Tab-separated table of C-alpha atoms and ligand atoms in Angstrom:
chain	number	residue	atom	x	y	z
A	111	MET	CA	21.961	46.398	14.869
A	112	ASN	CA	24.554	48.351	12.470
A	113	GLY	CA	25.787	45.957	9.653
A	114	ASP	CA	28.112	49.119	8.192
A	115	ILE	CA	30.305	48.740	11.337
A	116	PHE	CA	30.380	45.077	11.188
A	117	GLN	CA	31.166	44.913	7.543
A	118	GLN	CA	34.020	47.837	8.064
A	119	VAL	CA	35.730	45.632	10.851
A	120	ASP	CA	35.602	42.295	8.722
A	121	GLU	CA	37.327	44.542	6.150
A	122	TYR	CA	39.676	45.532	8.903
A	123	LEU	CA	40.414	42.269	10.103
A	124	GLU	CA	40.970	40.967	6.280
A	125	ARG	CA	43.704	43.671	5.820
A	126	LEU	CA	45.539	42.390	8.946
A	127	PHE	CA	44.885	38.529	8.859
A	128	ASP	CA	43.348	37.453	5.862
A	129	ASP	CA	45.556	35.074	3.598
A	130	THR	CA	43.447	34.996	0.438
A	131	ASP	CA	45.913	34.448	-2.822
A	132	GLU	CA	45.185	34.169	-6.326
A	133	ALA	CA	43.744	30.723	-6.333
A	134	LEU	CA	40.745	31.555	-3.654
A	135	ARG	CA	39.920	34.676	-5.241
A	136	GLN	CA	39.621	32.885	-8.703
A	137	THR	CA	37.666	30.290	-6.758
A	138	GLN	CA	35.066	33.115	-5.790
A	139	LEU	CA	35.273	34.760	-9.300
A	140	ARG	CA	34.406	31.248	-11.215
A	141	ALA	CA	31.586	30.843	-8.444
A	142	GLN	CA	30.207	34.137	-9.400
A	143	GLN	CA	30.574	33.670	-13.351
A	144	ALA	CA	28.679	30.138	-12.904
A	145	ASP	CA	25.956	31.881	-10.926
A	146	LEU	CA	26.281	29.950	-7.424
A	147	PRO	CA	24.678	31.436	-4.827
A	148	ALA	CA	27.119	34.022	-2.973
A	149	ILE	CA	27.067	31.825	0.521
A	150	SER	CA	30.224	30.688	0.968
A	151	VAL	CA	32.243	31.474	4.452
A	152	SER	CA	33.678	34.849	4.295
A	153	PRO	CA	37.340	35.335	4.343
A	154	ILE	CA	37.741	35.879	7.982
A	155	GLN	CA	35.499	32.620	8.657
A	156	GLY	CA	37.664	30.779	6.054
A	157	LYS	CA	40.746	31.608	8.099
A	158	LEU	CA	39.241	30.581	11.295
A	159	LEU	CA	38.376	26.826	9.449
A	160	HIS	CA	42.003	26.951	8.373
A	161	LEU	CA	43.227	27.413	11.882
A	162	PHE	CA	40.832	24.772	13.110
A	163	ALA	CA	42.350	22.328	10.668
A	164	LYS	CA	46.140	23.393	11.679
A	165	MET	CA	45.366	23.437	15.302
A	166	LEU	CA	44.117	19.803	15.198
A	167	GLN	CA	46.941	18.745	12.886
A	168	ALA	CA	43.894	17.261	10.966
A	169	LYS	CA	44.656	14.490	8.464
A	170	ARG	CA	41.169	13.482	7.722
A	171	ILE	CA	38.535	16.110	7.146
A	172	LEU	CA	34.976	15.812	6.156
A	173	GLU	CA	32.925	18.848	4.718
A	174	ILE	CA	29.356	18.777	3.872
A	175	GLY	CA	28.290	21.177	1.589
A	176	THR	CA	31.060	22.222	-0.760
A	177	LEU	CA	29.629	24.853	-2.873
A	178	GLY	CA	32.348	26.273	-5.378
A	179	GLY	CA	35.062	24.839	-2.929
A	180	TYR	CA	35.859	27.884	-1.100
A	181	SER	CA	35.594	26.354	2.646
A	182	THR	CA	37.084	23.380	1.047
A	183	ILE	CA	40.371	25.127	0.169
A	184	TRP	CA	40.787	26.964	3.293
A	185	LEU	CA	40.265	23.639	5.393
A	186	ALA	CA	42.435	21.331	3.231
A	187	ARG	CA	45.309	23.949	3.291
A	188	GLY	CA	45.386	23.652	7.049
A	189	MET	CA	45.730	20.103	7.111
A	190	ALA	CA	48.964	18.213	8.191
A	191	GLU	CA	51.256	16.276	5.761
A	192	GLY	CA	49.651	13.355	3.882
A	193	GLY	CA	45.972	15.117	5.163
A	194	ARG	CA	42.921	14.115	3.015
A	195	LEU	CA	39.526	15.761	2.904
A	196	VAL	CA	36.271	14.500	1.651
A	197	THR	CA	33.481	16.893	0.557
A	198	LEU	CA	30.219	16.094	0.065
A	199	GLU	CA	27.805	18.226	-2.575
A	200	ALA	CA	24.269	17.563	-3.612
A	201	ASP	CA	24.432	19.765	-6.886
A	202	PRO	CA	26.710	18.637	-9.700
A	203	ARG	CA	26.937	21.976	-11.188
A	204	HIS	CA	28.445	23.271	-8.057
A	205	ALA	CA	30.579	20.062	-7.785
A	206	GLU	CA	31.829	20.956	-11.220
A	207	VAL	CA	32.869	24.416	-10.368
A	208	ALA	CA	34.482	23.294	-7.118
A	209	GLN	CA	36.490	20.905	-8.823
A	210	GLN	CA	37.956	23.294	-10.973
A	211	ASN	CA	38.676	25.605	-8.162
A	212	ILE	CA	40.342	22.515	-6.223
A	213	ALA	CA	42.623	21.878	-9.028
A	214	GLY	CA	43.384	25.377	-9.554
A	215	ALA	CA	44.600	25.571	-5.939
A	216	GLY	CA	46.721	22.339	-6.665
A	217	LEU	CA	44.534	20.287	-4.039
A	218	ASP	CA	43.420	17.791	-6.518
A	219	ASP	CA	45.300	14.699	-4.677
A	220	GLN	CA	44.296	15.754	-1.514
A	221	VAL	CA	40.664	16.329	-2.125
A	222	GLU	CA	37.684	14.177	-3.209
A	223	ILE	CA	34.068	15.475	-4.042
A	224	ILE	CA	31.333	12.949	-3.361
A	225	VAL	CA	28.357	13.958	-5.598
A	226	GLY	CA	24.818	13.433	-4.387
A	227	PRO	CA	22.595	14.114	-1.449
A	228	ALA	CA	24.905	13.668	2.060
A	229	LEU	CA	22.214	11.372	3.607
A	230	ASP	CA	23.218	8.778	0.918
A	231	ALA	CA	26.801	9.186	1.064
A	232	LEU	CA	27.287	9.617	4.976
A	233	PRO	CA	26.278	5.891	5.969
A	234	ARG	CA	28.687	4.777	3.202
A	235	LEU	CA	31.667	6.674	4.533
A	236	GLU	CA	31.410	4.498	7.844
A	237	THR	CA	33.139	1.986	6.032
A	238	ASP	CA	35.631	4.224	4.015
A	239	PRO	CA	39.055	3.864	5.453
A	240	ARG	CA	39.303	7.533	5.642
A	241	ALA	CA	36.872	7.383	8.778
A	242	PRO	CA	37.106	8.511	11.653
A	243	PHE	CA	37.251	12.057	10.618
A	244	ASP	CA	39.555	14.353	12.704
A	245	LEU	CA	37.682	17.705	11.782
A	246	VAL	CA	34.007	17.809	10.293
A	247	PHE	CA	32.567	20.910	8.969
A	248	ILE	CA	28.840	20.663	8.348
A	249	ASP	CA	27.503	23.699	6.323
A	250	ALA	CA	24.782	22.295	3.915
A	251	ASP	CA	21.008	22.228	4.089
A	252	LYS	CA	20.069	23.287	7.227
A	253	GLU	CA	16.837	21.273	7.147
A	254	SER	CA	19.429	17.943	7.647
A	255	TYR	CA	21.414	19.481	10.211
A	256	PRO	CA	20.076	17.345	13.166
A	257	ALA	CA	20.747	14.027	11.078
A	258	TYR	CA	24.081	15.634	9.906
A	259	LEU	CA	25.252	15.725	13.483
A	260	GLU	CA	24.272	12.109	14.321
A	261	ALA	CA	26.199	11.083	10.970
A	262	ALA	CA	29.232	13.234	12.138
A	263	VAL	CA	29.305	11.644	15.762
A	264	LYS	CA	29.395	7.894	13.910
A	265	LEU	CA	32.227	9.186	11.975
A	266	SER	CA	34.325	10.668	14.767
A	267	HIS	CA	36.630	9.482	17.418
A	268	PRO	CA	37.366	10.945	20.785
A	269	GLY	CA	38.701	14.521	20.145
A	270	THR	CA	37.173	14.942	16.959
A	271	VAL	CA	35.835	18.533	16.109
A	272	ILE	CA	32.469	19.025	14.574
A	273	LEU	CA	31.957	22.763	13.207
A	274	ALA	CA	28.812	23.787	11.868
A	275	ASP	CA	28.022	27.084	10.270
A	276	ASN	CA	24.673	29.118	10.117
A	277	VAL	CA	23.426	28.163	13.684
A	278	VAL	CA	22.100	31.500	14.926
A	279	ARG	CA	20.499	32.862	11.643
A	280	ALA	CA	20.117	36.264	13.005
A	281	GLY	CA	18.243	35.227	16.329
A	282	ALA	CA	15.733	33.084	14.249
A	283	VAL	CA	16.729	29.997	16.183
A	284	LEU	CA	15.215	31.760	19.258
A	285	ASN	CA	11.618	31.284	18.067
A	286	PRO	CA	11.808	29.192	14.813
A	287	ASP	CA	9.262	30.026	12.584
A	288	PRO	CA	6.971	27.183	11.815
A	289	GLU	CA	7.158	27.637	8.092
A	290	ASP	CA	10.575	28.038	8.055
A	291	ALA	CA	12.301	24.666	7.767
A	292	LYS	CA	15.935	26.006	8.024
A	293	SER	CA	15.059	27.932	11.538
A	294	ILE	CA	13.647	24.569	12.658
A	295	GLY	CA	16.429	22.194	11.604
A	296	ALA	CA	18.974	24.839	13.109
A	297	SER	CA	17.151	25.098	16.311
A	298	GLN	CA	16.731	21.476	16.490
A	299	PHE	CA	20.300	20.996	16.041
A	300	ASN	CA	21.151	23.413	18.624
A	301	LEU	CA	19.278	21.519	21.249
A	302	GLU	CA	20.857	18.223	20.255
A	303	LEU	CA	24.149	19.765	20.450
A	304	ALA	CA	23.610	21.238	23.754
A	305	GLU	CA	22.256	17.910	25.268
A	306	HIS	CA	24.630	15.440	23.527
A	307	PRO	CA	26.267	12.990	25.876
A	308	GLU	CA	29.018	12.450	23.603
A	309	LEU	CA	29.819	16.303	22.802
A	310	ASP	CA	31.334	19.255	24.997
A	311	SER	CA	29.951	21.884	22.516
A	312	ILE	CA	29.499	25.773	22.246
A	313	ILE	CA	28.169	28.381	19.682
A	314	PHE	CA	29.653	31.543	18.771
A	315	GLN	CA	27.547	34.359	17.594
A	316	GLN	CA	29.304	35.859	14.498
A	317	VAL	CA	28.765	39.403	13.107
A	318	GLY	CA	30.629	40.470	9.758
A	319	ALA	CA	30.286	40.527	6.038
A	320	LYS	CA	27.594	37.875	6.363
A	321	GLY	CA	25.125	39.769	8.634
A	322	HIS	CA	24.507	37.885	12.084
A	323	ASP	CA	24.972	34.607	12.405
A	324	GLY	CA	26.686	31.603	14.446
A	325	LEU	CA	29.249	28.702	14.572
A	326	ALA	CA	28.557	25.951	16.274
A	327	ILE	CA	31.860	23.979	18.059
A	328	ALA	CA	32.037	20.544	19.638
A	329	VAL	CA	34.591	17.999	20.671
A	330	VAL	CA	33.838	14.533	21.094
A	331	ASN	CA	34.593	13.046	24.409
B	544	SAH	N1	30.860	25.075	2.629
B	544	SAH	C1	30.576	26.410	1.569
B	544	SAH	C2	29.216	26.518	1.217
B	544	SAH	C3	28.215	25.756	1.288
B	544	SAH	S1	26.584	26.084	0.809
B	544	SAH	C4	31.507	27.366	1.204
B	544	SAH	O1	31.577	27.662	2.652
B	544	SAH	O2	32.344	27.859	0.426
B	544	SAH	C5	25.729	24.816	1.104
B	544	SAH	C6	25.865	23.719	-0.253
B	544	SAH	O3	25.331	22.623	0.263
B	544	SAH	C7	24.968	23.888	-1.469
B	544	SAH	O4	26.103	23.931	-2.436
B	544	SAH	C8	24.231	23.095	-1.780
B	544	SAH	O5	24.195	22.636	-2.910
B	544	SAH	C9	24.485	22.124	-0.722
B	544	SAH	N2	23.804	21.121	-0.355
B	544	SAH	C10	22.404	21.472	-0.223
B	544	SAH	N3	21.695	19.910	0.321
B	544	SAH	C11	22.517	19.332	0.146
B	544	SAH	C12	22.173	17.960	0.468
B	544	SAH	N4	21.406	17.410	0.912
B	544	SAH	N5	23.630	16.978	0.228
B	544	SAH	C13	24.901	17.843	-0.080
B	544	SAH	N6	24.842	18.816	-0.326
B	544	SAH	C14	23.625	19.734	-0.126
B	545	DHB	C1	22.680	30.261	3.315
B	545	DHB	C2	23.534	28.771	3.304
B	545	DHB	C3	24.749	28.966	4.088
B	545	DHB	O1	25.580	27.920	4.152
B	545	DHB	C4	25.160	30.428	4.587
B	545	DHB	O2	26.373	30.086	5.080
B	545	DHB	C5	24.475	31.696	4.202
B	545	DHB	C6	23.117	31.246	3.609
B	545	DHB	C7	21.442	29.867	2.601
B	545	DHB	O3	21.080	28.768	2.314
B	545	DHB	O4	20.889	30.502	2.489
B	546	MG	MG1	27.251	28.206	5.563
């Protein structure tokens, strides 16, 4: 595959459509300075998340996997007036950087980071007044994607949209490597998504600055 042309088209699309501002630039800079892994969504993918939130007029968003808060900020900026976003992050160091970035974007009052393993926080959210959520974005450890899908459905209402990043993994999901828990997790997630009686779903392949991957899109019936 020609990675160079994918990169060039991403840059072209960024010139046309990207709404990156100083707060988002600072977010990526702080993440880099704090040595966080460079695995956030791309600007184009961030804009897509933003559009989903806006199309849904989302007032309640749940994110699983905050990192430095880059996708968090794109999503939160797409929320309707009075919207609230909850984001789950296992690594306190990532959460600290994200907290600074969220403050820098002026989103302190709208966004709460819950620090700790997502599988601990998710059952507790079932009785949280912010649930059910209008939009869920799954982007943490791929091994737990099947469990995150079940938790997301429990925290949903009819019409909730569930998104999941990295579900193609450059085609590794075609033949998951028994040594690679990430490809097994993503592949199992995809199967459960496709067969889930309460969900109507599709997976979109993506190419671009982050190589070849895919985004799962599901709506709760
Ligand atoms: N959504 C972010 C990228 C997330 S990267 C963006 O696009 O900007 C994945 C994040 O999930 C990392 O910060 C990692 O620390 C976190 N993570 C990994 N395992 C986790 C777990 N069990 N619970 C919560 N977060 C987890
Ligand atoms: C990884 C995680 C992600 O969420 C991503 O978008 C890309 C890579 C990773 O763990 O390597
Ligand atoms: Mg991801």
